[in-house]
mmCIF file of C-alpha atoms and ligand atoms in Angstrom:
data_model
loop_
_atom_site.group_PDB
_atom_site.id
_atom_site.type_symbol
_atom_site.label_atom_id
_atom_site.label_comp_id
_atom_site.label_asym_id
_atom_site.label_seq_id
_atom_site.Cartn_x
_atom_site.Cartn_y
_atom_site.Cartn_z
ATOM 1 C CA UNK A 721 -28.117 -23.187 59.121
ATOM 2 C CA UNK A 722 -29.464 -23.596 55.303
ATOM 3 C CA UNK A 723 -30.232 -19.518 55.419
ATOM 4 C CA UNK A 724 -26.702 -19.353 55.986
ATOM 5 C CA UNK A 725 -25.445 -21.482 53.470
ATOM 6 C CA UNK A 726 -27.378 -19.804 50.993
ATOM 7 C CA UNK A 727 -26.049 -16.683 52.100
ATOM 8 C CA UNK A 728 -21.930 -18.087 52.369
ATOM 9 C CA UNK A 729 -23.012 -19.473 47.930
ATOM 10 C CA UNK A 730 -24.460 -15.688 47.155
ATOM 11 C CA UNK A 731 -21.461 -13.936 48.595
ATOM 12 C CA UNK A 732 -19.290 -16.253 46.754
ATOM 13 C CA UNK A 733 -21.253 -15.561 43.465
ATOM 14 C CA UNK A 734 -21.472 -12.366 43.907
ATOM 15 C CA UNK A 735 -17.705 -12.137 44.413
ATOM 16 C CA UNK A 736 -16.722 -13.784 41.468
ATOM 17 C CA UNK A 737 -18.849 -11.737 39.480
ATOM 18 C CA UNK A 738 -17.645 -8.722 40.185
ATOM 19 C CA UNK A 739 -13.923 -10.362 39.312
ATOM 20 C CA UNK A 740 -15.193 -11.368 36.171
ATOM 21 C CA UNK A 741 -16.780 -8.422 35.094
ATOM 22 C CA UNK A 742 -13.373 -6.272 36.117
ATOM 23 C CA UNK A 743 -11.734 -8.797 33.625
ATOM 24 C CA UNK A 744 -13.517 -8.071 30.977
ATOM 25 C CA UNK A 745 -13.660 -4.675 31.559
ATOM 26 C CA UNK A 746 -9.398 -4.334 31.448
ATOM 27 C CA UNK A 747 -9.308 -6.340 28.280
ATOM 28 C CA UNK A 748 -11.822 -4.209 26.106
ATOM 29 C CA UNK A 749 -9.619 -0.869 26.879
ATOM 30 C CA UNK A 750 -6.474 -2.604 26.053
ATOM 31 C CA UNK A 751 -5.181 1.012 24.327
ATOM 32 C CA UNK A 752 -4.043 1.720 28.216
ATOM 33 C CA UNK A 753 -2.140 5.214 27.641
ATOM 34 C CA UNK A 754 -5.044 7.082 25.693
ATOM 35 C CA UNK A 755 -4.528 10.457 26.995
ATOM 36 C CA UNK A 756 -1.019 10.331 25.087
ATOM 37 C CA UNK A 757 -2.246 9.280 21.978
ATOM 38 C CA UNK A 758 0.223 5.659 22.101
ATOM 39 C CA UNK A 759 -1.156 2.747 22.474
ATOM 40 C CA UNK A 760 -0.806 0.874 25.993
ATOM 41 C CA UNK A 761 -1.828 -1.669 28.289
ATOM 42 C CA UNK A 762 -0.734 -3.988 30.211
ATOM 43 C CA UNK A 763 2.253 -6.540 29.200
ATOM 44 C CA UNK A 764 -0.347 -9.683 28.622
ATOM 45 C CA UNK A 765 -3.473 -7.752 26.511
ATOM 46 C CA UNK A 766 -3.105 -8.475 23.219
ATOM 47 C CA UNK A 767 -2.522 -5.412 20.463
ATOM 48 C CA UNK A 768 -5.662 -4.723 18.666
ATOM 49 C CA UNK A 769 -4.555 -3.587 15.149
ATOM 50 C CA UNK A 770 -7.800 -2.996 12.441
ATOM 51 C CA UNK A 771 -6.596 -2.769 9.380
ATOM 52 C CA UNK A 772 -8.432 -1.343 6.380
ATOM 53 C CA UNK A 773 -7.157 -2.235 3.033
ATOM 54 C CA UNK A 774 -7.848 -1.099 -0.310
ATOM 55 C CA UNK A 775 -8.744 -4.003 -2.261
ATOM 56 C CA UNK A 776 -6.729 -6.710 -4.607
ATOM 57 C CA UNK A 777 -6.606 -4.992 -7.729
ATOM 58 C CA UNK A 778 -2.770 -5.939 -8.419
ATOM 59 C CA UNK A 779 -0.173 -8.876 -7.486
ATOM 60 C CA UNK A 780 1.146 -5.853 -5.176
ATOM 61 C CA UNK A 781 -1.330 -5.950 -3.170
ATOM 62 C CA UNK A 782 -1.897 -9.329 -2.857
ATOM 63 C CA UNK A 783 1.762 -10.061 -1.636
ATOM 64 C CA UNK A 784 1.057 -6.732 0.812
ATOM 65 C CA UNK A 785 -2.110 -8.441 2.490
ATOM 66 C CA UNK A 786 -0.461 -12.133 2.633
ATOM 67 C CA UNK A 787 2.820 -10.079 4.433
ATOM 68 C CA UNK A 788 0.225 -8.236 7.022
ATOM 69 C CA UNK A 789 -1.858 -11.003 7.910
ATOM 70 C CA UNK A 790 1.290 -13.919 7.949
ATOM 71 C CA UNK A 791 3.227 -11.450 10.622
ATOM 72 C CA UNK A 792 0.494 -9.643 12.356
ATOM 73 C CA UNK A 793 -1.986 -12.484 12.262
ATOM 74 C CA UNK A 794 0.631 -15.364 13.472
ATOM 75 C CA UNK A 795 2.346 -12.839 16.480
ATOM 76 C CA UNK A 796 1.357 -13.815 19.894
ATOM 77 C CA UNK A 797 1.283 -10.134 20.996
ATOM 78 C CA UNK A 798 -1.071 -9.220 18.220
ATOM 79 C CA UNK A 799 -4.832 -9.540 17.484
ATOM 80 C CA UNK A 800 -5.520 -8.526 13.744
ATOM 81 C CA UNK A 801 -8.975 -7.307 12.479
ATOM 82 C CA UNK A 802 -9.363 -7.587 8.395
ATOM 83 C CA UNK A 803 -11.405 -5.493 6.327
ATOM 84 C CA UNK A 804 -11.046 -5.292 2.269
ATOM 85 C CA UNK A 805 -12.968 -2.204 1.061
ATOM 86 C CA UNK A 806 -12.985 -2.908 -2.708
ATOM 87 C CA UNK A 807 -11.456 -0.349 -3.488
ATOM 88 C CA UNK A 808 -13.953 2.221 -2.367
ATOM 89 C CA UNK A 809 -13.251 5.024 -0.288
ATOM 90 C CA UNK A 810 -16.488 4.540 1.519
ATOM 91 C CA UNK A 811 -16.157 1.339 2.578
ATOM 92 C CA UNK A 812 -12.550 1.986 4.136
ATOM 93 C CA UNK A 813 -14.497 4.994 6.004
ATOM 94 C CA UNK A 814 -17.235 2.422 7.389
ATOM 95 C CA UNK A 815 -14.085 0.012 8.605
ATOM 96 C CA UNK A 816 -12.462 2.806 10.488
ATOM 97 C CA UNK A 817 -15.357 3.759 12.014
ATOM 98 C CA UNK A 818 -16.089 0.322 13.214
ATOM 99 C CA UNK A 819 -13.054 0.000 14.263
ATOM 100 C CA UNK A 820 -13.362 2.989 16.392
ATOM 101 C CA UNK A 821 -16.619 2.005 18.039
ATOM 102 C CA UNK A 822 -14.905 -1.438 18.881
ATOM 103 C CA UNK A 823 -12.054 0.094 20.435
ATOM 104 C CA UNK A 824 -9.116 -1.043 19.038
ATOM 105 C CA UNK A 825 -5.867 -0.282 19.951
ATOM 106 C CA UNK A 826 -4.249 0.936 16.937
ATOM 107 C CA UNK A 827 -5.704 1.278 13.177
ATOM 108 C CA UNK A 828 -3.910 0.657 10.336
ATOM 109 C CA UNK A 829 -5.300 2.263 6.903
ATOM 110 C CA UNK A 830 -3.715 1.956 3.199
ATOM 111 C CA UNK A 831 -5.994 5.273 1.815
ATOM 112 C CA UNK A 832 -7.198 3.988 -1.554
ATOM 113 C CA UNK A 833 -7.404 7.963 -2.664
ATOM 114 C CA UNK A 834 -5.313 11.083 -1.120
ATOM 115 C CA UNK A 835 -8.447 13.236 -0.540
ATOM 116 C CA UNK A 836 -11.576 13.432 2.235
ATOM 117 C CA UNK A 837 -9.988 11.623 5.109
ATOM 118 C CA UNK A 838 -10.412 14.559 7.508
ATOM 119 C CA UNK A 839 -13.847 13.469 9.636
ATOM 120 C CA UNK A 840 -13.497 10.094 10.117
ATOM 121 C CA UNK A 841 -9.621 10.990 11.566
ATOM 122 C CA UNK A 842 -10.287 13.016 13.338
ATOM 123 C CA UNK A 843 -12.773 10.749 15.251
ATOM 124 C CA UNK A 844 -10.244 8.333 15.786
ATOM 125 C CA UNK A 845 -7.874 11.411 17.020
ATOM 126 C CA UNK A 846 -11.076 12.016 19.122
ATOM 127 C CA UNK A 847 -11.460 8.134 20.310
ATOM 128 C CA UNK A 848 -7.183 8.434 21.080
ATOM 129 C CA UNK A 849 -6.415 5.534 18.487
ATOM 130 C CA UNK A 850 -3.348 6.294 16.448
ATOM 131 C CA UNK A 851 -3.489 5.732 12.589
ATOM 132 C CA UNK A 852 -0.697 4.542 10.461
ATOM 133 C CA UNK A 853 -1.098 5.350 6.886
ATOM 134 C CA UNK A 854 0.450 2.320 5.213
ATOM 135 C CA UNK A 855 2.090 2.255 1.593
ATOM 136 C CA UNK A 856 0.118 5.687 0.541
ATOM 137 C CA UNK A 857 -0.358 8.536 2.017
ATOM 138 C CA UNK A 858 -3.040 11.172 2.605
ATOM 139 C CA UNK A 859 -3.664 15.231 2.312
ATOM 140 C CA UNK A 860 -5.192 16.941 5.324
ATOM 141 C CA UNK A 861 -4.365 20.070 6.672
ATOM 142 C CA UNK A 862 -3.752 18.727 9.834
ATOM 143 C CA UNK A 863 -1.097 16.390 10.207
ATOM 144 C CA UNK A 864 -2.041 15.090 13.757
ATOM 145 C CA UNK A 865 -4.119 12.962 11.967
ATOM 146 C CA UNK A 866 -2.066 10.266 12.057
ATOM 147 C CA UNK A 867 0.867 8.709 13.557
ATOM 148 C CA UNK A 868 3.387 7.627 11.353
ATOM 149 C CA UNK A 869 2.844 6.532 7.607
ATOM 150 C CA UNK A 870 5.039 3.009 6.843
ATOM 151 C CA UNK A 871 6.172 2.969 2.736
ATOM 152 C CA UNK A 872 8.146 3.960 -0.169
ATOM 153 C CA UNK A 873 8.902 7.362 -2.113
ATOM 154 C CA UNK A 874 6.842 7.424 -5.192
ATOM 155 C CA UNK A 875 8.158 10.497 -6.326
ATOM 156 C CA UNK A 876 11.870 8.691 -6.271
ATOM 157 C CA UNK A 877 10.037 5.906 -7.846
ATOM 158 C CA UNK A 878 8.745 8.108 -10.514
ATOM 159 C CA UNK A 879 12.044 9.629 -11.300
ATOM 160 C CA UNK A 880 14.476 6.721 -11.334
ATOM 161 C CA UNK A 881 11.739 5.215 -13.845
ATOM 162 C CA UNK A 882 12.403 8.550 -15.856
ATOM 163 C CA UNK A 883 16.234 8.358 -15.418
ATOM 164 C CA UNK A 884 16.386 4.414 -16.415
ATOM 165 C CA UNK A 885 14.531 5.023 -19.260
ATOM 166 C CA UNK A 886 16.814 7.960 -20.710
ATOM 167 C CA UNK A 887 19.441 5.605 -19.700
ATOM 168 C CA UNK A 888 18.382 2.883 -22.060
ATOM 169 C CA UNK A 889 17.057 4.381 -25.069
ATOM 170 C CA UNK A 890 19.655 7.588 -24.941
ATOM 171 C CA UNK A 891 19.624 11.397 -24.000
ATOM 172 C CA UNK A 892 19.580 11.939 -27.706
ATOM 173 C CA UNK A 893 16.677 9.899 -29.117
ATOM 174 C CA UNK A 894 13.328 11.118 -29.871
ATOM 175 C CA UNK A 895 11.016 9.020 -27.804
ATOM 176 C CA UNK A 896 7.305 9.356 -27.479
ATOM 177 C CA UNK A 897 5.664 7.958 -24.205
ATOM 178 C CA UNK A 898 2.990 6.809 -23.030
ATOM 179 C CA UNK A 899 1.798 6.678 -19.185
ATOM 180 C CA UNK A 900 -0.410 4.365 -17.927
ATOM 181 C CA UNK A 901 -1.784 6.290 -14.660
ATOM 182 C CA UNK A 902 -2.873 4.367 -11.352
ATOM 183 C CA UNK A 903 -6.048 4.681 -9.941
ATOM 184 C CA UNK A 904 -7.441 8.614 -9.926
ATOM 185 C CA UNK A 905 -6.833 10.604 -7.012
ATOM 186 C CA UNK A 906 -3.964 7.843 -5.222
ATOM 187 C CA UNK A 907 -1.139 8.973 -4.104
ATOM 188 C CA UNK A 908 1.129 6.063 -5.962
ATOM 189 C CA UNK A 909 -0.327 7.406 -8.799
ATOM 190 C CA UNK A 910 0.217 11.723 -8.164
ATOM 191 C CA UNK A 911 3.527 11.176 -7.204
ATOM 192 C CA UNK A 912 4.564 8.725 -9.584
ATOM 193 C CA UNK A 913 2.971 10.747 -12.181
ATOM 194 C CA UNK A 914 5.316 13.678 -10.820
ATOM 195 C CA UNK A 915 8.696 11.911 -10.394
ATOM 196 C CA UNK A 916 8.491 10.963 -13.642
ATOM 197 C CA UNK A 917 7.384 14.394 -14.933
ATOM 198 C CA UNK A 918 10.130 16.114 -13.617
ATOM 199 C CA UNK A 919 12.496 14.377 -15.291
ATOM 200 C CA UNK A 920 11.311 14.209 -18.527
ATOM 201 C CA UNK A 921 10.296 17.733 -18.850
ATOM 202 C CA UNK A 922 14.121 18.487 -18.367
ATOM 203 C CA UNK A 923 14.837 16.309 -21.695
ATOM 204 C CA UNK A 924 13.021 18.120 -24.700
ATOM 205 C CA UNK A 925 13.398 15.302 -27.182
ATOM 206 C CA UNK A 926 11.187 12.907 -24.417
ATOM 207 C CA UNK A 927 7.560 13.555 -24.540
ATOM 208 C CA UNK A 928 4.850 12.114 -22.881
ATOM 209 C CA UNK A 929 2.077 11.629 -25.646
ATOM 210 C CA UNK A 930 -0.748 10.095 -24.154
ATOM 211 C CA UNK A 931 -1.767 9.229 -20.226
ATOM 212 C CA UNK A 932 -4.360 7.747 -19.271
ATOM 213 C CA UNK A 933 -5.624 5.686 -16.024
ATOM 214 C CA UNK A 934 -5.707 2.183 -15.868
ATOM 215 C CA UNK A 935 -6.448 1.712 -12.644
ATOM 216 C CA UNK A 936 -3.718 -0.333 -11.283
ATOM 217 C CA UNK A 937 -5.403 -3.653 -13.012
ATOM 218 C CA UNK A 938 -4.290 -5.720 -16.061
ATOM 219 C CA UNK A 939 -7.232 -5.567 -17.731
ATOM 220 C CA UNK A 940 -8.093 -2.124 -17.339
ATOM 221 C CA UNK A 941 -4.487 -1.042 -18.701
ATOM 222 C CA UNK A 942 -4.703 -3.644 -21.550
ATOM 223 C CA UNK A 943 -7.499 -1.413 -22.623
ATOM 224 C CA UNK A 944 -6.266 1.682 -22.702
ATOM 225 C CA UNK A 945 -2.967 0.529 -24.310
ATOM 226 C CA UNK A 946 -5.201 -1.116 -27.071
ATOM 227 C CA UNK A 947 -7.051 2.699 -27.401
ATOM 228 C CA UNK A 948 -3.480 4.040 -27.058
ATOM 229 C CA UNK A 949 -2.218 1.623 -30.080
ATOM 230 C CA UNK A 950 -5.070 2.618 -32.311
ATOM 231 C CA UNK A 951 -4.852 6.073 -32.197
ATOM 232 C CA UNK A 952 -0.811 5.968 -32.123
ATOM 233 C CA UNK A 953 0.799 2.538 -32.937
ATOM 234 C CA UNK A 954 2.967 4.028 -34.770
ATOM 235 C CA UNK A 955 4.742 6.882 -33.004
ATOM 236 C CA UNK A 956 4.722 4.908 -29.575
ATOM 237 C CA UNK A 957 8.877 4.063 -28.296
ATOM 238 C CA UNK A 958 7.929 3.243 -24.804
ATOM 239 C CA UNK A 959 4.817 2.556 -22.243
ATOM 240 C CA UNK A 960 5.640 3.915 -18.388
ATOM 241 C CA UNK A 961 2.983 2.034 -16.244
ATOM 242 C CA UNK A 962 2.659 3.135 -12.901
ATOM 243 C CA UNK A 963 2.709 -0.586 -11.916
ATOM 244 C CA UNK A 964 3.373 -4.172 -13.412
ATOM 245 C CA UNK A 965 -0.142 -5.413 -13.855
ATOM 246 C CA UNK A 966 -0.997 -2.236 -16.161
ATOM 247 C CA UNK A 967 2.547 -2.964 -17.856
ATOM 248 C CA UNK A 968 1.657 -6.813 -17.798
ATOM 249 C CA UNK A 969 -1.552 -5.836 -19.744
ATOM 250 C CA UNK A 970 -0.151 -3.163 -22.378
ATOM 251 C CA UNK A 971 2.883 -6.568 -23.241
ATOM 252 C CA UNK A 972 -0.548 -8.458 -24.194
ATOM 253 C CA UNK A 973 -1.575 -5.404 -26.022
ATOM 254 C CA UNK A 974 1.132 -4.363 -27.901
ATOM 255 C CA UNK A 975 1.569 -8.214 -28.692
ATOM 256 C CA UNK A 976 -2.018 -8.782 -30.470
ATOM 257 C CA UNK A 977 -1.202 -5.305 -32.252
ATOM 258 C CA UNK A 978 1.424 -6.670 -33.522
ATOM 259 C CA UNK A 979 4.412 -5.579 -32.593
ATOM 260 C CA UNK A 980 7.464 -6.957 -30.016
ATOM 261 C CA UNK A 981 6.881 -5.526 -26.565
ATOM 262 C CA UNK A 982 10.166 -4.375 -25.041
ATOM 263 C CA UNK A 983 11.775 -4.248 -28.456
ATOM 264 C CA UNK A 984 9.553 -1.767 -30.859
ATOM 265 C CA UNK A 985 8.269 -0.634 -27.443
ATOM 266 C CA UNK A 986 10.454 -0.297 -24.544
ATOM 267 C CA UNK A 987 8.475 -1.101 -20.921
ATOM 268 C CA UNK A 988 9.273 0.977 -17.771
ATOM 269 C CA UNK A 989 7.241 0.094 -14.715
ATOM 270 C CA UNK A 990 6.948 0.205 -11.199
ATOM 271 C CA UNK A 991 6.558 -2.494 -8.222
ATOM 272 C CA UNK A 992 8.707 -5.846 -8.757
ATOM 273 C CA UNK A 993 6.255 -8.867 -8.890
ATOM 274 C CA UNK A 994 7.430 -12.144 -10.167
ATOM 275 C CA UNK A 995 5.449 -12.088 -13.435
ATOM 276 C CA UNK A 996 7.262 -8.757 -14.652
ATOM 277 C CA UNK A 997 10.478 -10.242 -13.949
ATOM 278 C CA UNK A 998 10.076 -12.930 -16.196
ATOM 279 C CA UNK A 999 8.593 -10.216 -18.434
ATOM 280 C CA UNK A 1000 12.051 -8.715 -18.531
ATOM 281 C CA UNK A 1001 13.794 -12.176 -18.782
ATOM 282 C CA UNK A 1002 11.666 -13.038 -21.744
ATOM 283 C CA UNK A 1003 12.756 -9.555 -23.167
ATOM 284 C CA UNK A 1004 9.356 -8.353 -23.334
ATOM 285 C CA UNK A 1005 10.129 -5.475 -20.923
ATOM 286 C CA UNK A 1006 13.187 -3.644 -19.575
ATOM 287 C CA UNK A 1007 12.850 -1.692 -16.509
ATOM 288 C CA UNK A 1008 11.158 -2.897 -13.378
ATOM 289 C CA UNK A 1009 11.549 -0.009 -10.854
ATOM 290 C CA UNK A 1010 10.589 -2.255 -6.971
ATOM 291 C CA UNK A 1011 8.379 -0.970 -4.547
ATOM 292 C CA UNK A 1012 8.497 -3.261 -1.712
ATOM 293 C CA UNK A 1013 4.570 -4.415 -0.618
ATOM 294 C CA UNK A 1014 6.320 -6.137 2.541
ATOM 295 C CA UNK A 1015 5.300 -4.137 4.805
ATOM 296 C CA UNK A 1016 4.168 -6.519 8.044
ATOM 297 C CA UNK A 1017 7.403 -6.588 9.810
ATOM 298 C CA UNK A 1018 7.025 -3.222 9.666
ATOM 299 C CA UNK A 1019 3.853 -2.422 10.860
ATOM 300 C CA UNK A 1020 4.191 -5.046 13.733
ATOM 301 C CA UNK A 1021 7.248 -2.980 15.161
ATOM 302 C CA UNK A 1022 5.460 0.070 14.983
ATOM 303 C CA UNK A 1023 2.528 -1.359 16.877
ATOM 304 C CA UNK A 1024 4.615 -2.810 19.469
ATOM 305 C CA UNK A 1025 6.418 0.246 19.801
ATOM 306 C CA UNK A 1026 3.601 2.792 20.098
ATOM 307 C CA UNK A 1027 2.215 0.008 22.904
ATOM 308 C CA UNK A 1028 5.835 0.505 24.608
ATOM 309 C CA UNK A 1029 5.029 4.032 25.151
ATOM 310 C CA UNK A 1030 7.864 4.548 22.594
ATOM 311 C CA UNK A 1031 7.771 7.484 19.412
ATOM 312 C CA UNK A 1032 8.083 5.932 16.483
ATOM 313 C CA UNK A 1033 9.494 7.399 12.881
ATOM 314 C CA UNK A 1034 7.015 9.712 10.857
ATOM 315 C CA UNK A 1035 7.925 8.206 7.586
ATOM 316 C CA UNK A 1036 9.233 4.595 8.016
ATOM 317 C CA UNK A 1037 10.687 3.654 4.744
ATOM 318 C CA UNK A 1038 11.137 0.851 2.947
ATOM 319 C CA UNK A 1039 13.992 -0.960 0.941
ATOM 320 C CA UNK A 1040 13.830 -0.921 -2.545
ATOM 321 C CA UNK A 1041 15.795 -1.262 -5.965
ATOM 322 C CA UNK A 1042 16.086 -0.763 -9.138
ATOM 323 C CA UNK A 1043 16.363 -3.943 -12.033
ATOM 324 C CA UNK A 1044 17.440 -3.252 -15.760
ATOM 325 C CA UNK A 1045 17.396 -5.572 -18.450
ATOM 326 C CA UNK A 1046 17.365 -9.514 -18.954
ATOM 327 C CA UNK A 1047 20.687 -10.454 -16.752
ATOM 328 C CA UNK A 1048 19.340 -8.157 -13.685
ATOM 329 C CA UNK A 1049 16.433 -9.680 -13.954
ATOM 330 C CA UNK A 1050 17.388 -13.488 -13.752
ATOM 331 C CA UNK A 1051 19.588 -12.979 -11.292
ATOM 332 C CA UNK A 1052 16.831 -11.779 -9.494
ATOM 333 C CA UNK A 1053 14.424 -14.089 -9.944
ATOM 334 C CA UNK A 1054 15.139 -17.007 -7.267
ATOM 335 C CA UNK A 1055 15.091 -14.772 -4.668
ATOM 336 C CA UNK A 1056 12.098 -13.362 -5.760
ATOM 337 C CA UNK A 1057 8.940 -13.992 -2.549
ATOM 338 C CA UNK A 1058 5.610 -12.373 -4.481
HETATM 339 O O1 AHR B 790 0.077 1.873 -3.517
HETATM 340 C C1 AHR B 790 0.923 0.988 -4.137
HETATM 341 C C2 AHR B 790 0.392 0.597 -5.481
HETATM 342 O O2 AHR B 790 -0.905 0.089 -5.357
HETATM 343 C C3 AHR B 790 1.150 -0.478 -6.201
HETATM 344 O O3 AHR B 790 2.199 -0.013 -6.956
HETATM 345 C C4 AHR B 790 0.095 -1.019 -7.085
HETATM 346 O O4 AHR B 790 0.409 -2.218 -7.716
HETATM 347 C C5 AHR B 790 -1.009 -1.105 -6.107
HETATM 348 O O5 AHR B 790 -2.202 -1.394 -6.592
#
C-alpha cells in the first residue's frame, strides 16, 4: 500500500515536471515564426525588444530614450531590454550579440556610426531576429540586414537648413559659414553635412569656411566655435550646427567673444529641443530645423506588427517641421514635450 503511494506522488511529480519544463521551454522561443524572419508567438508571450542605444550625448537623445522606454517599457504586450553603449560602436556590437544569445524577439539598434555593422547582422539574420535601425541608418551591401529603419530624412534636414538660411539673410549677401559637424562617421551627420552642401554650393556668394566636428555635445561644439572665433571672428555671418546642443554651445561662445549670437551671427540648427527654442525667443538664434526623437509609438507598432506576421514599411518616417524666428518660436513653445 505505501509502495504504491509513493509510486501514485512520483508519477504526479514527474508529471508536473514535464508541464513545467514545456512552459518554460514555449516562453524562451517567444520569436514563434523564425523561418520567416517576423517575429511570432503565441497571443499571451510577451514581445522581447533589446534595444541598443547610442549614448546621451544631446537633449535629443535623452527625450528619444525617455519616449522608448515610457511606451515600450509601460505596454503590456512588450518586454524591453536596455543597453546604453556610450557611444561606442563596440559596446552596441557586445549588446546585439547578447541579445542574440538571449533570444529575443526583435532588436532594436540606433547605429552610433554608418560603417562595420556587417558580422554581427548578419548573426542576428543567422539567429532569425529582425533589426530595426532606429533614427540613423547604416551602409552594408546587403540590405537584408535589417528590417525596416524608423526616422527622419537628414538630407531634407540638411537642405531646408540651407534654404532657411538663404531665406533669412538673402540670395544676394555674402555670407561665410561655419558647420559644426556631428559625431564622425554618423549618418545624421553625412547626410546633414550633404543636404546642406547641395544647396549652398548652388549659391556662389554662400561659402562654408570652416567645419569641424563637435560631436553632437555642448561642450565639445563650444570648443570648436571658440577655435573657429579665434582664427575667424571676424568674417563669421552664421554657425550651421548639425544639432542644438553644438548650436547651444557656439551661443555661449560667440557670447564670451563678444559678440550677439543670432544678430552678428545668425544660428541655423537641427533637432527642436526646448532650450533652442527659447534660444530663438531670446533672439539668440533663428532657425531651428525639428527632427522628431519620438520615436516609441513607433517602434512599438512595428514590433507588434512584425509579431502579427504583418510587413511593415522599409523607411517609417517621422513628422517634422520647420521654426523661423522669435514669433514661430513662442508659439511653439507650450506645446513643446523635450
Ligand atoms: O541621430 C540623431 C542625432 O543624434 C540628433 O540630431 C542629435 O542631437 C543626436 O545626438
Amino acid at each position: 500500500m505505501y509502495k504504491k503511494k509513493k509510486l501514485l506522488v512520483f508519477l504526479i511529480a514527474s508529471l508536473m515536471a514535464i508541464l513545467l519544463l514545456a512552459g518554460c521551454n514555449s516562453n524562451s522561443s517567444s520569436t514563434g515564426d523564425k523561418d520567416s524572419g517576423k517575429a511570432g508567438g503565441s497571443k499571451d508571450e510577451k514581445i522581447v525588444v533589446g534595444f541598443s542605444q547610442i549614448g546621451a550625448e544631446s537633449g535629443w537623445r535623452t527625450a528619444e530614450t525617455e519616449s522608448i522606454k515610457e511606451t515600450l517599457g509601460n505596454d503590456p504586450q512588450i518586454e524591453l531590454k536596455f543597453s546604453d553603449a556610450q557611444q561606442k560602436q563596440e559596446n552596441q556590437i557586445k549588446a546585439l550579440r547578447s541579445f542574440i544569445a538571449q533570444k529575443v524577439d526583435i532588436i532594436a539598434l540606433a547605429p552610433v556610426v554608418e560603417s562595420g555593422w556587417e558580422t554581427v547582422l548578419k548573426e542576428a539574420k543567422d539567429a532569425k531576429i529582425p533589426v530595426i535601425l532606429l533614427d540613423r541608418g547604416i551602409d552594408v551591401k546587403d540590405e537584408s540586414l535589417y528590417t525596416s529603419f524608423i526616422g527622419s530624412d537628414f538630407i531634407l534636414e540638411g537642405e531646408n537648413a540651407a534654404k532657411e538660411l538663404i531665406n533669412l539673410m538673402g540670395k544676394d549677401s555674402e555670407v561665410n559659414i561655419v558647420e559644426l559637424q556631428g559625431t564622425v562617421g554618423a549618418s545624421a551627420a553625412n547626410d546633414r553635412m550633404e543636404g546642406f552642401a547641395n544647396i549652398i554650393k548652388e549659391n556662389p556668394k554662400y561659402k562654408i569656411i570652416k567645419s569641424q566636428t563637435g560631436d553632437f555635445t555642448r561642450a565639445k561644439g563650444k570648443e570648436v566655435m571658440e577655435a573657429f572665433l579665434k582664427s575667424d571672428g571676424n568674417k563669421i555671418n552664421a554657425v550651421y550646427a548639425h544639432n542644438d546642443d553644438m548650436a547651444l554651445g557656439a551661443i555661449q561662445a560667440i557670447e564670451e567673444y563678444g559678440l550677439k549670437p543670432g544678430e552678428d551671427i545668425k544660428i541655423v540648427s537641427v533637432d527642436g529641443i526646448k532650450d533652442i527654442f527659447e534660444a530663438v525667443k531670446a533672439g539668440k538664434a533663428n532657425i531651428i530645423v525639428e527632427c522628431n526623437p519620438l520615436l516609441g509609438p513607433q517602434l512599438a507598432q512595428a514590433a507588434k506588427d512584425l509579431k502579427a506576421g504583418k510587413d511593415i514599411e522599409r523607411w517609417i518616417k517621422t513628422d517634422e517641421d520647420v521654426f523661423v524666428g522669435k514669433e514661430e518660436a513662442e508659439a511653439a513653445l507650450p506645446s513643446r514635450k523635450y
